[in-house]
């Protein structure tokens, strides 16, 4: 789902838009499979009970299974789907939540440093933690960012706003490929070769 254009300022463009890595859904998916398997097994056992207790047991098992599926699988899935990490040309945006929606916007000019870290498991999945130091007291940590090294590089380039990054010139200004090379200097080399 693209970030709504009407929430962007004039001439602001989305550079990166992602949800957290699907790694955060592995435990909920395993919990879903175990819950369904246990519910089916218990319902098969409950069918052998004497009537009317067999129906009561099957209804109770179904209700408990439904609550567990909603709590352990559907809630994390909705949380994952409604969590957005966005980098634009002007700011970094983080949004999450359904009922209680929270968000933070950090202007690129306020970002002091950008770091990333990822352990072995994160490297296997291709994600990591992004650490943003801004004018706030403590660094902000964004976990499970997909392709964290690429996102780190994109933010670094946007923060530095160097028009010569990737050999592209700013609009209306010459890039490195359009400039003339520096004239050779006739200065003797410094130092002495050994």
PDB file of C-alpha atoms in Angstrom:
ATOM      1  CA  UNK A   1       0.000   0.000   0.000  1.00  0.00           C
ATOM      2  CA  UNK A   2       1.530   3.325  -1.070  1.00  0.00           C
ATOM      3  CA  UNK A   3       1.782   6.167   1.373  1.00  0.00           C
ATOM      4  CA  UNK A   4      -1.060   8.655   0.691  1.00  0.00           C
ATOM      5  CA  UNK A   5       0.171  11.489  -1.520  1.00  0.00           C
ATOM      6  CA  UNK A   6      -2.126  13.998   0.198  1.00  0.00           C
ATOM      7  CA  UNK A   7      -0.102  13.557   3.432  1.00  0.00           C
ATOM      8  CA  UNK A   8       3.125  14.582   1.718  1.00  0.00           C
ATOM      9  CA  UNK A   9       4.267  18.172   1.423  1.00  0.00           C
ATOM     10  CA  UNK A  10       4.867  19.870  -1.902  1.00  0.00           C
ATOM     11  CA  UNK A  11       7.797  18.345  -3.864  1.00  0.00           C
ATOM     12  CA  UNK A  12       8.199  15.609  -1.219  1.00  0.00           C
ATOM     13  CA  UNK A  13       8.685  12.123  -2.629  1.00  0.00           C
ATOM     14  CA  UNK A  14       8.636   8.712  -0.978  1.00  0.00           C
ATOM     15  CA  UNK A  15      12.033   7.019  -1.256  1.00  0.00           C
ATOM     16  CA  UNK A  16      11.421   3.920   0.938  1.00  0.00           C
ATOM     17  CA  UNK A  17       8.120   2.526   2.204  1.00  0.00           C
ATOM     18  CA  UNK A  18       8.070  -0.775   4.040  1.00  0.00           C
ATOM     19  CA  UNK A  19       6.410  -2.808   6.743  1.00  0.00           C
ATOM     20  CA  UNK A  20       8.511  -4.661   9.322  1.00  0.00           C
ATOM     21  CA  UNK A  21      10.127  -7.825   8.028  1.00  0.00           C
ATOM     22  CA  UNK A  22       7.868 -10.892   7.890  1.00  0.00           C
ATOM     23  CA  UNK A  23      10.218 -12.466  10.465  1.00  0.00           C
ATOM     24  CA  UNK A  24       7.989 -10.996  13.157  1.00  0.00           C
ATOM     25  CA  UNK A  25       5.117 -13.193  11.881  1.00  0.00           C
ATOM     26  CA  UNK A  26       6.934 -16.529  12.255  1.00  0.00           C
ATOM     27  CA  UNK A  27       5.918 -17.096  15.900  1.00  0.00           C
ATOM     28  CA  UNK A  28       2.270 -16.062  15.271  1.00  0.00           C
ATOM     29  CA  UNK A  29       2.084 -18.454  12.303  1.00  0.00           C
ATOM     30  CA  UNK A  30       3.522 -21.332  14.364  1.00  0.00           C
ATOM     31  CA  UNK A  31       1.054 -20.505  17.174  1.00  0.00           C
ATOM     32  CA  UNK A  32      -1.802 -20.559  14.627  1.00  0.00           C
ATOM     33  CA  UNK A  33      -0.836 -24.012  13.317  1.00  0.00           C
ATOM     34  CA  UNK A  34      -0.397 -25.449  16.838  1.00  0.00           C
ATOM     35  CA  UNK A  35      -3.720 -23.970  18.012  1.00  0.00           C
ATOM     36  CA  UNK A  36      -5.669 -25.376  15.069  1.00  0.00           C
ATOM     37  CA  UNK A  37      -4.000 -28.803  15.386  1.00  0.00           C
ATOM     38  CA  UNK A  38      -4.689 -28.952  19.143  1.00  0.00           C
ATOM     39  CA  UNK A  39      -8.295 -27.813  18.652  1.00  0.00           C
ATOM     40  CA  UNK A  40      -8.957 -30.475  16.019  1.00  0.00           C
ATOM     41  CA  UNK A  41      -7.395 -33.186  18.214  1.00  0.00           C
ATOM     42  CA  UNK A  42      -9.410 -32.119  21.283  1.00  0.00           C
ATOM     43  CA  UNK A  43     -12.644 -31.944  19.276  1.00  0.00           C
ATOM     44  CA  UNK A  44     -12.053 -35.500  18.033  1.00  0.00           C
ATOM     45  CA  UNK A  45     -11.578 -36.611  21.649  1.00  0.00           C
ATOM     46  CA  UNK A  46     -14.669 -34.667  22.790  1.00  0.00           C
ATOM     47  CA  UNK A  47     -16.911 -36.472  20.270  1.00  0.00           C
ATOM     48  CA  UNK A  48     -16.555 -39.653  22.335  1.00  0.00           C
ATOM     49  CA  UNK A  49     -17.997 -38.016  25.469  1.00  0.00           C
ATOM     50  CA  UNK A  50     -21.571 -38.685  26.511  1.00  0.00           C
ATOM     51  CA  UNK A  51     -24.268 -36.352  25.212  1.00  0.00           C
ATOM     52  CA  UNK A  52     -24.865 -33.444  25.921  1.00  0.00           C
ATOM     53  CA  UNK A  53     -21.334 -32.967  27.307  1.00  0.00           C
ATOM     54  CA  UNK A  54     -19.753 -33.713  23.943  1.00  0.00           C
ATOM     55  CA  UNK A  55     -21.453 -30.639  22.411  1.00  0.00           C
ATOM     56  CA  UNK A  56     -20.525 -28.462  25.402  1.00  0.00           C
ATOM     57  CA  UNK A  57     -16.896 -29.588  25.178  1.00  0.00           C
ATOM     58  CA  UNK A  58     -16.716 -28.967  21.425  1.00  0.00           C
ATOM     59  CA  UNK A  59     -18.200 -25.464  21.801  1.00  0.00           C
ATOM     60  CA  UNK A  60     -15.777 -24.641  24.626  1.00  0.00           C
ATOM     61  CA  UNK A  61     -12.805 -25.905  22.610  1.00  0.00           C
ATOM     62  CA  UNK A  62     -13.942 -23.885  19.585  1.00  0.00           C
ATOM     63  CA  UNK A  63     -14.315 -20.687  21.623  1.00  0.00           C
ATOM     64  CA  UNK A  64     -10.893 -21.098  23.266  1.00  0.00           C
ATOM     65  CA  UNK A  65      -9.296 -21.865  19.884  1.00  0.00           C
ATOM     66  CA  UNK A  66     -10.940 -18.784  18.341  1.00  0.00           C
ATOM     67  CA  UNK A  67      -9.694 -16.535  21.165  1.00  0.00           C
ATOM     68  CA  UNK A  68      -6.160 -17.932  20.830  1.00  0.00           C
ATOM     69  CA  UNK A  69      -6.158 -17.475  17.036  1.00  0.00           C
ATOM     70  CA  UNK A  70      -7.298 -13.854  17.364  1.00  0.00           C
ATOM     71  CA  UNK A  71      -4.841 -13.084  20.184  1.00  0.00           C
ATOM     72  CA  UNK A  72      -1.781 -14.974  18.905  1.00  0.00           C
ATOM     73  CA  UNK A  73      -2.200 -14.689  15.121  1.00  0.00           C
ATOM     74  CA  UNK A  74      -4.671 -12.075  13.898  1.00  0.00           C
ATOM     75  CA  UNK A  75      -3.602  -9.279  16.282  1.00  0.00           C
ATOM     76  CA  UNK A  76       0.122  -9.538  15.322  1.00  0.00           C
ATOM     77  CA  UNK A  77      -0.844  -9.774  11.635  1.00  0.00           C
ATOM     78  CA  UNK A  78      -2.908  -6.572  11.843  1.00  0.00           C
ATOM     79  CA  UNK A  79      -0.126  -4.883  13.870  1.00  0.00           C
ATOM     80  CA  UNK A  80       2.400  -5.857  11.172  1.00  0.00           C
ATOM     81  CA  UNK A  81       0.150  -4.646   8.359  1.00  0.00           C
ATOM     82  CA  UNK A  82      -0.546  -1.279   9.979  1.00  0.00           C
ATOM     83  CA  UNK A  83       3.100  -0.540  10.864  1.00  0.00           C
ATOM     84  CA  UNK A  84       4.778   1.651   8.260  1.00  0.00           C
ATOM     85  CA  UNK A  85       8.368   2.827   7.963  1.00  0.00           C
ATOM     86  CA  UNK A  86       8.718   5.570   5.354  1.00  0.00           C
ATOM     87  CA  UNK A  87      11.678   7.609   4.173  1.00  0.00           C
ATOM     88  CA  UNK A  88      10.891  10.624   2.024  1.00  0.00           C
ATOM     89  CA  UNK A  89      13.091  13.313   0.571  1.00  0.00           C
ATOM     90  CA  UNK A  90      12.217  15.579   3.536  1.00  0.00           C
ATOM     91  CA  UNK A  91      11.613  13.354   6.583  1.00  0.00           C
ATOM     92  CA  UNK A  92      11.542   9.932   8.177  1.00  0.00           C
ATOM     93  CA  UNK A  93       8.030   8.728   9.101  1.00  0.00           C
ATOM     94  CA  UNK A  94       6.997   5.856  11.379  1.00  0.00           C
ATOM     95  CA  UNK A  95       3.329   4.935  11.895  1.00  0.00           C
ATOM     96  CA  UNK A  96       1.751   2.025  13.784  1.00  0.00           C
ATOM     97  CA  UNK A  97      -1.487   0.930  15.366  1.00  0.00           C
ATOM     98  CA  UNK A  98      -5.144   0.474  14.510  1.00  0.00           C
ATOM     99  CA  UNK A  99      -7.250   1.601  17.459  1.00  0.00           C
ATOM    100  CA  UNK A 100      -4.511   3.667  19.090  1.00  0.00           C
ATOM    101  CA  UNK A 101      -2.508   5.108  16.210  1.00  0.00           C
ATOM    102  CA  UNK A 102       0.959   6.488  16.977  1.00  0.00           C
ATOM    103  CA  UNK A 103       3.484   8.123  14.737  1.00  0.00           C
ATOM    104  CA  UNK A 104       6.696  10.064  14.583  1.00  0.00           C
ATOM    105  CA  UNK A 105       8.131  12.338  11.915  1.00  0.00           C
ATOM    106  CA  UNK A 106      11.803  13.295  11.963  1.00  0.00           C
ATOM    107  CA  UNK A 107      12.956  15.982   9.509  1.00  0.00           C
ATOM    108  CA  UNK A 108      16.094  14.952   7.631  1.00  0.00           C
ATOM    109  CA  UNK A 109      17.803  18.124   8.831  1.00  0.00           C
ATOM    110  CA  UNK A 110      17.397  16.981  12.480  1.00  0.00           C
ATOM    111  CA  UNK A 111      19.034  13.568  12.013  1.00  0.00           C
ATOM    112  CA  UNK A 112      22.543  13.533  13.469  1.00  0.00           C
ATOM    113  CA  UNK A 113      23.575   9.960  12.732  1.00  0.00           C
ATOM    114  CA  UNK A 114      22.223   6.747  11.275  1.00  0.00           C
ATOM    115  CA  UNK A 115      23.358   3.308  12.437  1.00  0.00           C
ATOM    116  CA  UNK A 116      22.248  -0.233  11.798  1.00  0.00           C
ATOM    117  CA  UNK A 117      22.845  -3.522  13.518  1.00  0.00           C
ATOM    118  CA  UNK A 118      21.895  -7.067  12.700  1.00  0.00           C
ATOM    119  CA  UNK A 119      22.836 -10.398  14.166  1.00  0.00           C
ATOM    120  CA  UNK A 120      23.256 -13.690  12.372  1.00  0.00           C
ATOM    121  CA  UNK A 121      19.523 -14.467  12.273  1.00  0.00           C
ATOM    122  CA  UNK A 122      18.742 -10.973  10.985  1.00  0.00           C
ATOM    123  CA  UNK A 123      21.376 -11.378   8.273  1.00  0.00           C
ATOM    124  CA  UNK A 124      19.811 -14.678   7.201  1.00  0.00           C
ATOM    125  CA  UNK A 125      16.406 -12.989   6.877  1.00  0.00           C
ATOM    126  CA  UNK A 126      17.830  -9.782   5.342  1.00  0.00           C
ATOM    127  CA  UNK A 127      16.640  -7.368   8.026  1.00  0.00           C
ATOM    128  CA  UNK A 128      17.971  -5.520  11.049  1.00  0.00           C
ATOM    129  CA  UNK A 129      17.587  -2.691  13.517  1.00  0.00           C
ATOM    130  CA  UNK A 130      17.961   0.915  12.427  1.00  0.00           C
ATOM    131  CA  UNK A 131      19.155   3.404  15.054  1.00  0.00           C
ATOM    132  CA  UNK A 132      18.483   7.079  14.395  1.00  0.00           C
ATOM    133  CA  UNK A 133      20.091   9.772  16.527  1.00  0.00           C
ATOM    134  CA  UNK A 134      18.326  13.090  16.260  1.00  0.00           C
ATOM    135  CA  UNK A 135      17.794  16.126  18.440  1.00  0.00           C
ATOM    136  CA  UNK A 136      15.864  13.948  20.922  1.00  0.00           C
ATOM    137  CA  UNK A 137      17.415  12.717  24.171  1.00  0.00           C
ATOM    138  CA  UNK A 138      17.725   9.043  23.253  1.00  0.00           C
ATOM    139  CA  UNK A 139      18.311   7.336  19.909  1.00  0.00           C
ATOM    140  CA  UNK A 140      15.230   5.884  18.224  1.00  0.00           C
ATOM    141  CA  UNK A 141      15.327   2.166  17.384  1.00  0.00           C
ATOM    142  CA  UNK A 142      13.320   0.690  14.540  1.00  0.00           C
ATOM    143  CA  UNK A 143      13.376  -3.127  14.654  1.00  0.00           C
ATOM    144  CA  UNK A 144      12.950  -5.614  11.818  1.00  0.00           C
ATOM    145  CA  UNK A 145      13.565  -3.164   8.960  1.00  0.00           C
ATOM    146  CA  UNK A 146      13.863  -5.107   5.668  1.00  0.00           C
ATOM    147  CA  UNK A 147      17.094  -4.476   3.714  1.00  0.00           C
ATOM    148  CA  UNK A 148      18.418  -2.403   6.615  1.00  0.00           C
ATOM    149  CA  UNK A 149      21.791  -1.661   4.990  1.00  0.00           C
ATOM    150  CA  UNK A 150      20.143  -0.224   1.875  1.00  0.00           C
ATOM    151  CA  UNK A 151      17.735   1.852   3.994  1.00  0.00           C
ATOM    152  CA  UNK A 152      20.707   3.060   6.071  1.00  0.00           C
ATOM    153  CA  UNK A 153      22.482   4.216   2.898  1.00  0.00           C
ATOM    154  CA  UNK A 154      19.362   5.921   1.538  1.00  0.00           C
ATOM    155  CA  UNK A 155      18.832   7.866   4.779  1.00  0.00           C
ATOM    156  CA  UNK A 156      22.511   8.826   4.920  1.00  0.00           C
ATOM    157  CA  UNK A 157      22.346  10.194   1.372  1.00  0.00           C
ATOM    158  CA  UNK A 158      19.128  12.093   2.053  1.00  0.00           C
ATOM    159  CA  UNK A 159      20.566  13.586   5.266  1.00  0.00           C
ATOM    160  CA  UNK A 160      23.737  14.753   3.549  1.00  0.00           C
ATOM    161  CA  UNK A 161      21.798  15.975   0.525  1.00  0.00           C
ATOM    162  CA  UNK A 162      24.886  15.751  -1.641  1.00  0.00           C
ATOM    163  CA  UNK A 163      23.907  16.575  -5.237  1.00  0.00           C
ATOM    164  CA  UNK A 164      26.858  14.550  -6.506  1.00  0.00           C
ATOM    165  CA  UNK A 165      25.809  11.268  -4.903  1.00  0.00           C
ATOM    166  CA  UNK A 166      25.635   8.500  -7.473  1.00  0.00           C
ATOM    167  CA  UNK A 167      26.984  10.903 -10.087  1.00  0.00           C
ATOM    168  CA  UNK A 168      23.743  12.757 -10.516  1.00  0.00           C
ATOM    169  CA  UNK A 169      23.531  16.493 -10.569  1.00  0.00           C
ATOM    170  CA  UNK A 170      20.845  18.519  -8.882  1.00  0.00           C
ATOM    171  CA  UNK A 171      18.112  19.727 -11.254  1.00  0.00           C
ATOM    172  CA  UNK A 172      19.431  22.669 -13.231  1.00  0.00           C
ATOM    173  CA  UNK A 173      22.989  22.211 -11.951  1.00  0.00           C
ATOM    174  CA  UNK A 174      25.789  20.376 -13.684  1.00  0.00           C
ATOM    175  CA  UNK A 175      26.725  16.964 -12.379  1.00  0.00           C
ATOM    176  CA  UNK A 176      30.288  15.625 -12.311  1.00  0.00           C
ATOM    177  CA  UNK A 177      29.913  14.297 -15.841  1.00  0.00           C
ATOM    178  CA  UNK A 178      29.124  17.839 -17.090  1.00  0.00           C
ATOM    179  CA  UNK A 179      32.034  19.644 -15.455  1.00  0.00           C
ATOM    180  CA  UNK A 180      35.447  20.145 -16.917  1.00  0.00           C
ATOM    181  CA  UNK A 181      38.346  18.282 -15.335  1.00  0.00           C
ATOM    182  CA  UNK A 182      40.756  20.245 -13.180  1.00  0.00           C
ATOM    183  CA  UNK A 183      43.892  21.419 -14.970  1.00  0.00           C
ATOM    184  CA  UNK A 184      47.029  19.449 -14.134  1.00  0.00           C
ATOM    185  CA  UNK A 185      49.282  20.940 -11.490  1.00  0.00           C
ATOM    186  CA  UNK A 186      53.013  21.173 -11.973  1.00  0.00           C
ATOM    187  CA  UNK A 187      53.810  20.936  -8.302  1.00  0.00           C
ATOM    188  CA  UNK A 188      56.438  18.382  -7.306  1.00  0.00           C
ATOM    189  CA  UNK A 189      55.090  15.492  -5.250  1.00  0.00           C
ATOM    190  CA  UNK A 190      55.233  15.889  -1.479  1.00  0.00           C
ATOM    191  CA  UNK A 191      57.472  13.628   0.534  1.00  0.00           C
ATOM    192  CA  UNK A 192      60.211  11.375  -0.663  1.00  0.00           C
ATOM    193  CA  UNK A 193      59.849   7.835  -1.979  1.00  0.00           C
ATOM    194  CA  UNK A 194      61.917   5.213  -0.230  1.00  0.00           C
TER     195      UNK A 194
END
